[in-house]
Short mmCIF file of C-alpha atoms in Angstrom, two decimals:
data_model
loop_
_atom_site.label_atom_id
_atom_site.label_comp_id
_atom_site.label_asym_id
_atom_site.label_seq_id
_atom_site.Cartn_x
_atom_site.Cartn_y
_atom_site.Cartn_z
CA MET A 249 21.95 -10.68 6.17
CA ASP A 250 20.35 -11.72 2.85
CA THR A 251 19.87 -15.47 3.04
CA HIS A 252 17.27 -17.51 1.22
CA THR A 253 15.21 -18.17 4.33
CA PRO A 254 12.65 -15.60 5.58
CA MET A 255 13.35 -14.60 9.17
CA ARG A 256 10.92 -14.42 12.06
CA THR A 257 11.38 -11.85 14.78
CA GLU A 258 9.34 -10.18 17.49
CA ALA A 259 8.42 -6.54 17.15
CA GLY A 260 10.62 -4.20 19.10
CA THR A 261 13.87 -5.88 18.12
CA LEU A 262 14.30 -3.62 15.10
CA GLY A 263 14.21 0.13 15.65
CA HIS A 264 12.17 1.20 12.65
CA ASP A 265 9.99 4.30 12.70
CA LEU A 266 6.65 2.69 11.89
CA ARG A 267 4.90 6.07 11.78
CA HIS A 268 7.08 7.54 9.04
CA HIS A 269 5.34 7.73 5.66
CA GLY A 270 6.12 9.19 2.27
CA ASP A 271 4.18 12.40 2.87
CA ALA A 272 6.86 13.44 5.37
CA GLU A 273 9.23 13.88 2.42
CA VAL A 274 7.07 16.57 0.81
CA ARG A 275 5.99 18.60 3.83
CA ASP A 276 7.37 22.00 4.75
CA ASP A 277 10.64 22.54 2.86
CA GLY A 278 9.78 19.60 0.59
CA SER A 279 6.49 21.03 -0.65
CA ALA A 280 8.08 22.45 -3.81
CA LEU A 281 9.83 19.21 -4.75
CA VAL A 282 8.75 16.85 -7.53
CA ASP A 283 7.03 14.13 -5.53
CA LEU A 284 8.28 10.60 -6.10
CA ALA A 285 7.79 9.77 -2.42
CA VAL A 286 4.00 9.42 -2.21
CA ASN A 287 2.25 6.59 -4.06
CA VAL A 288 -0.77 8.62 -5.15
CA ARG A 289 -1.33 8.86 -8.90
CA ALA A 290 -0.31 12.25 -10.25
CA ASP A 291 -2.82 14.64 -11.85
CA THR A 292 -5.72 13.32 -9.78
CA PRO A 293 -8.52 13.49 -8.85
CA PRO A 294 -9.93 13.91 -12.35
CA VAL A 295 -12.34 16.77 -13.06
CA TRP A 296 -15.43 14.55 -13.16
CA LEU A 297 -14.62 13.18 -9.71
CA ARG A 298 -13.99 16.61 -8.23
CA GLU A 299 -17.37 17.67 -9.58
CA ARG A 300 -19.09 14.65 -7.98
CA VAL A 301 -17.49 15.43 -4.64
CA ALA A 302 -18.35 19.12 -4.93
CA ALA A 303 -21.98 18.30 -5.71
CA SER A 304 -22.24 16.44 -2.40
CA LEU A 305 -21.44 19.56 -0.39
CA GLY A 306 -25.04 20.70 -0.56
CA SER A 307 -25.94 17.73 1.66
CA LEU A 308 -23.53 18.48 4.50
CA ALA A 309 -26.30 19.52 6.90
CA ALA A 310 -27.54 15.93 6.98
CA TYR A 311 -25.72 13.07 8.67
CA PRO A 312 -23.85 10.79 6.23
CA ASP A 313 -25.86 7.90 4.81
CA GLY A 314 -23.54 5.22 3.50
CA ARG A 315 -26.10 2.76 2.19
CA ALA A 316 -25.84 3.69 -1.50
CA ALA A 317 -22.03 3.71 -1.49
CA ARG A 318 -21.90 0.43 0.41
CA ALA A 319 -24.27 -1.17 -2.08
CA ALA A 320 -22.22 0.16 -4.98
CA VAL A 321 -18.99 -1.30 -3.57
CA ALA A 322 -20.72 -4.61 -2.94
CA ALA A 323 -22.01 -4.72 -6.52
CA ARG A 324 -18.55 -3.87 -7.87
CA HIS A 325 -17.19 -7.05 -6.24
CA GLY A 326 -20.28 -9.21 -6.65
CA LEU A 327 -20.86 -9.45 -2.90
CA PRO A 328 -23.80 -8.92 -0.55
CA VAL A 329 -23.70 -5.62 1.36
CA GLU A 330 -23.20 -7.52 4.62
CA ARG A 331 -19.67 -8.30 3.43
CA VAL A 332 -18.68 -4.64 2.95
CA LEU A 333 -17.57 -2.03 5.47
CA LEU A 334 -16.70 1.50 4.36
CA THR A 335 -13.82 3.12 6.22
CA ALA A 336 -12.03 6.46 6.43
CA GLY A 337 -9.20 5.15 4.27
CA ALA A 338 -7.66 1.71 4.50
CA ALA A 339 -5.56 2.92 7.45
CA GLU A 340 -8.69 3.10 9.63
CA ALA A 341 -9.37 -0.55 8.86
CA PHE A 342 -6.03 -1.57 10.40
CA VAL A 343 -6.97 0.24 13.61
CA LEU A 344 -10.38 -1.45 13.67
CA LEU A 345 -8.84 -4.89 13.13
CA ALA A 346 -6.32 -4.30 15.92
CA ARG A 347 -8.96 -3.13 18.38
CA ALA A 348 -11.95 -5.28 17.51
CA LEU A 349 -10.57 -8.74 16.80
CA LYS A 350 -9.56 -10.95 19.72
CA VAL A 351 -6.24 -12.34 18.58
CA ARG A 352 -3.40 -13.90 20.53
CA ARG A 353 -0.58 -14.18 18.01
CA PRO A 354 -0.63 -11.62 15.19
CA VAL A 355 2.01 -11.84 12.47
CA VAL A 356 2.88 -9.14 9.92
CA VAL A 357 4.81 -10.03 6.78
CA HIS A 358 7.49 -7.40 6.08
CA PRO A 359 8.70 -5.34 4.30
CA GLN A 360 5.25 -3.81 3.89
CA PHE A 361 3.12 -0.81 4.85
CA THR A 362 3.91 -0.24 8.52
CA GLU A 363 0.52 0.92 9.80
CA PRO A 364 -0.84 -2.62 10.41
CA GLU A 365 1.93 -3.36 12.89
CA ALA A 366 1.77 0.11 14.43
CA ALA A 367 -1.98 -0.26 15.00
CA LEU A 368 -1.57 -3.71 16.53
CA ARG A 369 1.17 -2.52 18.86
CA ASP A 370 -0.87 0.52 19.88
CA ALA A 371 -3.73 -1.84 20.78
CA GLY A 372 -1.43 -3.73 23.14
CA HIS A 373 -0.54 -6.71 20.97
CA THR A 374 2.88 -8.32 20.71
CA VAL A 375 3.56 -8.70 17.01
CA ASP A 376 5.71 -11.30 15.31
CA ARG A 377 7.38 -10.36 12.04
CA VAL A 378 8.15 -12.49 9.03
CA LEU A 379 10.95 -10.69 7.19
CA LEU A 380 11.18 -11.53 3.51
CA ARG A 381 14.60 -11.46 1.87
CA ALA A 382 16.02 -9.44 -0.98
CA ALA A 383 17.87 -12.56 -2.15
CA ASP A 384 14.48 -14.17 -2.79
CA GLY A 385 13.10 -11.09 -4.51
CA PHE A 386 10.97 -10.55 -1.39
CA ARG A 387 8.79 -13.52 -2.38
CA LEU A 388 6.70 -15.13 0.31
CA ASP A 389 7.47 -18.61 1.52
CA PRO A 390 4.25 -19.70 3.26
CA ALA A 391 6.25 -22.03 5.51
CA ALA A 392 7.81 -18.97 7.16
CA VAL A 393 4.46 -17.95 8.65
CA PRO A 394 4.09 -19.55 12.11
CA GLU A 395 1.39 -22.20 12.15
CA GLY A 396 0.04 -20.79 15.41
CA ALA A 397 -0.55 -17.29 14.03
CA ASP A 398 -4.23 -16.38 14.36
CA LEU A 399 -3.88 -13.09 12.45
CA VAL A 400 -1.64 -12.73 9.38
CA VAL A 401 -1.24 -9.43 7.52
CA VAL A 402 0.32 -9.23 4.06
CA GLY A 403 0.21 -6.67 1.25
CA ASN A 404 -0.49 -7.48 -2.41
CA PRO A 405 1.00 -5.88 -4.42
CA THR A 406 3.28 -5.09 -1.52
CA ASN A 407 4.34 -1.59 -0.54
CA PRO A 408 7.31 -0.90 -0.78
CA THR A 409 8.66 -3.91 -2.68
CA SER A 410 6.15 -3.79 -5.58
CA VAL A 411 5.97 -7.61 -5.41
CA LEU A 412 2.71 -9.24 -6.51
CA HIS A 413 2.21 -12.51 -4.66
CA PRO A 414 0.23 -15.30 -6.36
CA ALA A 415 -3.36 -15.42 -5.11
CA GLY A 416 -3.04 -19.15 -4.53
CA VAL A 417 -0.05 -18.69 -2.23
CA LEU A 418 -1.91 -16.13 -0.13
CA ALA A 419 -5.12 -18.14 -0.03
CA GLY A 420 -3.03 -21.08 1.13
CA LEU A 421 -2.23 -19.16 4.32
CA ALA A 422 -5.84 -19.50 5.47
CA ARG A 423 -6.42 -21.79 8.46
CA PRO A 424 -9.35 -22.57 10.76
CA GLY A 425 -9.33 -19.96 13.50
CA ARG A 426 -7.02 -17.58 11.57
CA THR A 427 -7.86 -14.16 10.15
CA LEU A 428 -5.94 -13.55 6.92
CA VAL A 429 -5.71 -9.84 6.09
CA VAL A 430 -4.62 -8.99 2.55
CA ASP A 431 -3.98 -5.31 1.90
CA GLU A 432 -4.91 -4.71 -1.75
CA ALA A 433 -4.63 -0.92 -1.59
CA PHE A 434 -2.69 -0.89 -4.88
CA MET A 435 -4.42 -3.77 -6.65
CA ASP A 436 -6.41 -1.50 -8.97
CA ALA A 437 -3.05 -0.31 -10.37
CA VAL A 438 -2.31 -3.86 -11.56
CA PRO A 439 -3.61 -4.53 -15.09
CA GLY A 440 -6.52 -6.91 -14.85
CA GLU A 441 -6.17 -6.96 -11.05
CA ARG A 442 -4.63 -10.38 -11.47
CA GLU A 443 -3.92 -12.23 -8.23
CA ALA A 444 -6.69 -10.28 -6.45
CA LEU A 445 -8.62 -11.96 -3.67
CA ALA A 446 -11.29 -9.26 -3.42
CA GLY A 447 -14.67 -10.82 -4.04
CA ARG A 448 -13.60 -14.30 -2.95
CA THR A 449 -15.88 -15.97 -0.41
CA ASP A 450 -14.26 -19.42 -0.46
CA VAL A 451 -11.21 -18.50 1.64
CA PRO A 452 -11.98 -18.91 5.35
CA GLY A 453 -11.10 -15.95 7.56
CA LEU A 454 -10.21 -13.73 4.59
CA VAL A 455 -10.28 -9.95 5.07
CA VAL A 456 -9.40 -7.82 2.03
CA LEU A 457 -8.69 -4.11 2.36
CA ARG A 458 -9.04 -1.71 -0.54
CA SER A 459 -8.20 1.99 -0.85
CA LEU A 460 -9.66 4.51 -3.26
CA THR A 461 -7.09 7.15 -2.39
CA LYS A 462 -4.16 5.93 -4.53
CA THR A 463 -5.53 5.62 -8.05
CA TRP A 464 -7.99 8.50 -7.65
CA GLY A 465 -5.87 10.98 -5.69
CA LEU A 466 -8.16 11.12 -2.66
CA ALA A 467 -5.63 10.87 0.16
CA GLY A 468 -7.02 14.05 1.69
CA LEU A 469 -10.60 12.73 1.61
CA ARG A 470 -9.93 9.35 3.32
CA ILE A 471 -12.00 6.58 1.76
CA GLY A 472 -11.48 2.83 1.62
CA TYR A 473 -13.31 -0.35 2.47
CA VAL A 474 -13.14 -3.82 3.98
CA LEU A 475 -14.40 -7.01 2.35
CA ALA A 476 -14.94 -9.84 4.83
CA ALA A 477 -17.41 -12.34 6.22
CA PRO A 478 -20.55 -10.71 7.66
CA ASP A 479 -19.65 -11.56 11.28
CA THR A 480 -16.21 -9.97 10.88
CA VAL A 481 -17.73 -6.89 9.26
CA ALA A 482 -20.18 -6.63 12.15
CA GLU A 483 -17.34 -6.83 14.70
CA LEU A 484 -15.40 -4.09 12.95
CA GLU A 485 -18.47 -1.91 12.53
CA ARG A 486 -19.14 -2.04 16.27
CA ALA A 487 -15.64 -0.62 16.84
CA GLN A 488 -16.26 2.32 14.50
CA PRO A 489 -17.54 5.68 15.71
CA LEU A 490 -20.90 6.81 14.39
CA TRP A 491 -20.84 8.22 10.85
CA PRO A 492 -17.15 7.42 10.26
CA VAL A 493 -17.16 8.25 6.54
CA SER A 494 -18.08 11.76 5.44
CA THR A 495 -20.72 12.58 2.85
CA PRO A 496 -18.12 13.76 0.27
CA ALA A 497 -16.13 10.55 0.79
CA LEU A 498 -19.27 8.46 0.30
CA ALA A 499 -20.00 10.30 -2.93
CA ALA A 500 -16.46 9.59 -4.09
CA ALA A 501 -16.75 5.90 -3.21
CA GLU A 502 -19.93 5.50 -5.20
CA ALA A 503 -18.42 7.33 -8.16
CA CYS A 504 -15.12 5.40 -8.15
CA VAL A 505 -16.76 1.98 -8.42
CA SER A 506 -19.03 2.97 -11.30
CA THR A 507 -18.56 1.25 -14.65
CA PRO A 508 -16.96 4.27 -16.38
CA ALA A 509 -14.59 4.79 -13.44
CA LEU A 510 -13.52 1.15 -13.45
CA ALA A 511 -12.77 1.43 -17.17
CA GLU A 512 -10.72 4.58 -16.55
CA ALA A 513 -8.81 2.87 -13.71
CA ALA A 514 -8.08 -0.11 -15.95
CA HIS A 515 -6.69 2.21 -18.63
CA ALA A 516 -4.60 4.01 -16.01
CA ALA A 517 -3.18 0.69 -14.79
CA HIS A 518 -1.87 -0.12 -18.27
CA ARG A 519 -0.39 3.36 -18.57
CA VAL A 520 1.33 3.01 -15.18
CA ALA A 521 2.76 -0.34 -16.27
CA ALA A 522 4.25 1.25 -19.40
CA ASP A 523 5.61 4.21 -17.43
CA ARG A 524 7.08 1.83 -14.85
CA ALA A 525 8.85 -0.17 -17.56
CA HIS A 526 10.35 3.08 -18.88
CA LEU A 527 11.57 4.03 -15.40
CA VAL A 528 13.02 0.58 -14.70
CA ALA A 529 14.86 0.61 -18.03
CA GLY A 530 16.37 3.99 -17.18
CA LEU A 531 17.40 2.81 -13.73
CA GLY A 532 19.16 -0.11 -15.38
CA GLU A 533 21.71 2.37 -16.74
CA PHE A 534 23.00 2.80 -13.18
CA ALA A 535 23.84 -0.85 -12.60
CA GLY A 536 27.51 0.03 -12.77
CA ALA A 537 27.03 2.29 -9.76
CA GLY A 538 25.58 -0.62 -7.81
CA LEU A 539 21.89 0.24 -8.24
CA ARG A 540 19.54 -2.75 -8.22
CA VAL A 541 15.79 -2.73 -8.86
CA VAL A 542 13.51 -5.27 -7.21
CA GLU A 543 11.90 -7.05 -10.17
CA PRO A 544 9.41 -7.82 -11.44
CA ALA A 545 7.76 -4.68 -10.09
CA GLU A 546 3.97 -4.76 -10.35
CA GLY A 547 2.80 -1.71 -8.37
CA PRO A 548 2.86 2.01 -9.16
CA PHE A 549 6.27 2.27 -7.48
CA VAL A 550 9.64 0.52 -7.53
CA LEU A 551 12.09 -0.38 -4.79
CA VAL A 552 15.79 0.12 -5.44
CA ARG A 553 18.96 -0.69 -3.55
CA LEU A 554 21.83 1.72 -3.94
CA PRO A 555 25.11 2.24 -2.09
CA HIS A 556 25.04 5.49 -0.12
CA ALA A 557 21.29 5.78 -0.75
CA ALA A 558 20.76 8.15 2.19
CA ALA A 559 23.29 10.61 0.77
CA VAL A 560 21.80 10.25 -2.71
CA ARG A 561 18.33 10.98 -1.35
CA HIS A 562 19.58 14.20 0.23
CA ARG A 563 21.32 15.24 -2.98
CA LEU A 564 18.13 14.56 -4.93
CA ARG A 565 16.27 16.95 -2.65
CA GLY A 566 18.76 19.63 -3.58
CA LEU A 567 18.06 18.83 -7.23
CA GLY A 568 14.31 19.16 -6.78
CA PHE A 569 13.13 15.57 -6.22
CA ALA A 570 11.67 13.83 -3.18
CA VAL A 571 11.98 10.04 -2.91
CA ARG A 572 10.95 7.71 -0.11
CA ARG A 573 13.60 6.48 2.30
CA GLY A 574 13.48 2.74 2.84
CA ASP A 575 15.02 2.30 6.27
CA THR A 576 11.73 2.83 8.13
CA PHE A 577 10.41 -0.46 6.72
CA PRO A 578 11.29 -3.56 8.78
CA GLY A 579 13.57 -5.73 6.68
CA LEU A 580 15.20 -2.79 4.87
CA ASP A 581 18.05 -0.47 5.76
CA GLU A 582 19.54 2.84 4.62
CA GLU A 583 20.56 1.43 1.22
CA TRP A 584 16.94 1.26 0.01
CA LEU A 585 14.76 3.86 -1.71
CA ARG A 586 11.19 3.68 -3.03
CA LEU A 587 10.33 5.62 -6.18
CA ALA A 588 6.78 6.40 -7.31
CA VAL A 589 6.10 5.84 -10.99
CA ARG A 590 5.36 9.05 -12.88
CA ASP A 591 4.98 9.96 -16.54
CA ARG A 592 7.96 9.44 -18.83
CA ALA A 593 8.96 13.09 -19.01
CA THR A 594 9.09 13.33 -15.20
CA SER A 595 11.02 10.06 -14.99
CA ASP A 596 13.54 11.29 -17.55
CA ARG A 597 14.12 14.46 -15.54
CA PHE A 598 14.51 12.37 -12.40
CA LEU A 599 17.02 10.04 -14.07
CA ARG A 600 19.13 13.02 -15.11
CA ALA A 601 19.05 14.27 -11.51
CA LEU A 602 19.94 10.80 -10.24
CA GLU A 603 23.00 10.77 -12.48
CA ARG A 604 24.16 13.95 -10.77
CA ALA A 605 23.26 12.69 -7.29
CA ILE A 606 25.15 9.39 -7.42
CA PRO A 607 28.74 9.83 -6.22
CA THR A 608 31.40 9.54 -8.90
CA PRO A 609 33.95 6.78 -8.14
CA ALA A 610 37.30 8.18 -7.09
#
């Protein structure tokens, strides 16, 4: 199956559960497990952010007013406020795009976060897939994207592959009459945010999505935003319900794009990179058992291929660790696992558990 040519297919031909996400691994009987399944930074939100959110609770009697947070996000990216739309997490933005934009041929580049395709299908669209190949390191060949696609969705860095595509390659996908959606939910975990397109106004049809839930541990609060041309923002805003972002989430958004917060996020990105290198080095010790890491990994997670991965994942649960199954991502199968990057001590404990979980050759 792994050739050097990305494959195009229509949605529905591969039976992947697009609604399965990492949080399913740590619900119910998984709640006591060490969580390597969810890509939210551990030990977050920080105390100062919790205090900012808590301080907003005294304003709950009033309807949310997003003007200050919207202006703060715009200033963070050097954009006018008309190019910013605040959303209840980046996932809401995918629903808005699917419902509000009039597209005829949407294409989703996989493997990637499955909500964009799920939202498009729920809105009645037929979705074409471009499946990137492990043999190519899941790198994007722009020629694989159909010329007639009027909506293209791609992640950068991509969940679950941890591949960071060059900004120039992605910008080169822009065409007259095409909306190019780049999901940068994990870009603030990349040192220097290199290859980011957020803030660019010279790429026609560009829509960039950002999330504040990953780096800051706000998955339960739901806050993200869209950066796009004013007419696109206006279309999406018309599809939103009134007051879509809560007052505490607005307070968090304003706080997370402040200068001190950006400095803290930049420091965290370097720490994640060092912790990821430590994890990848440890995983290299299992090459003899057939384990392969997709490299270079650039996100706060790594994708690995391992014989009997499904059985290993179940054994890891018995040893106290939850990892993300890969077979729900189009383009992957049961031999793939995604591992969130944690601190070195946690990774070392995980690697010892992995040694026990991998079957011993007969």
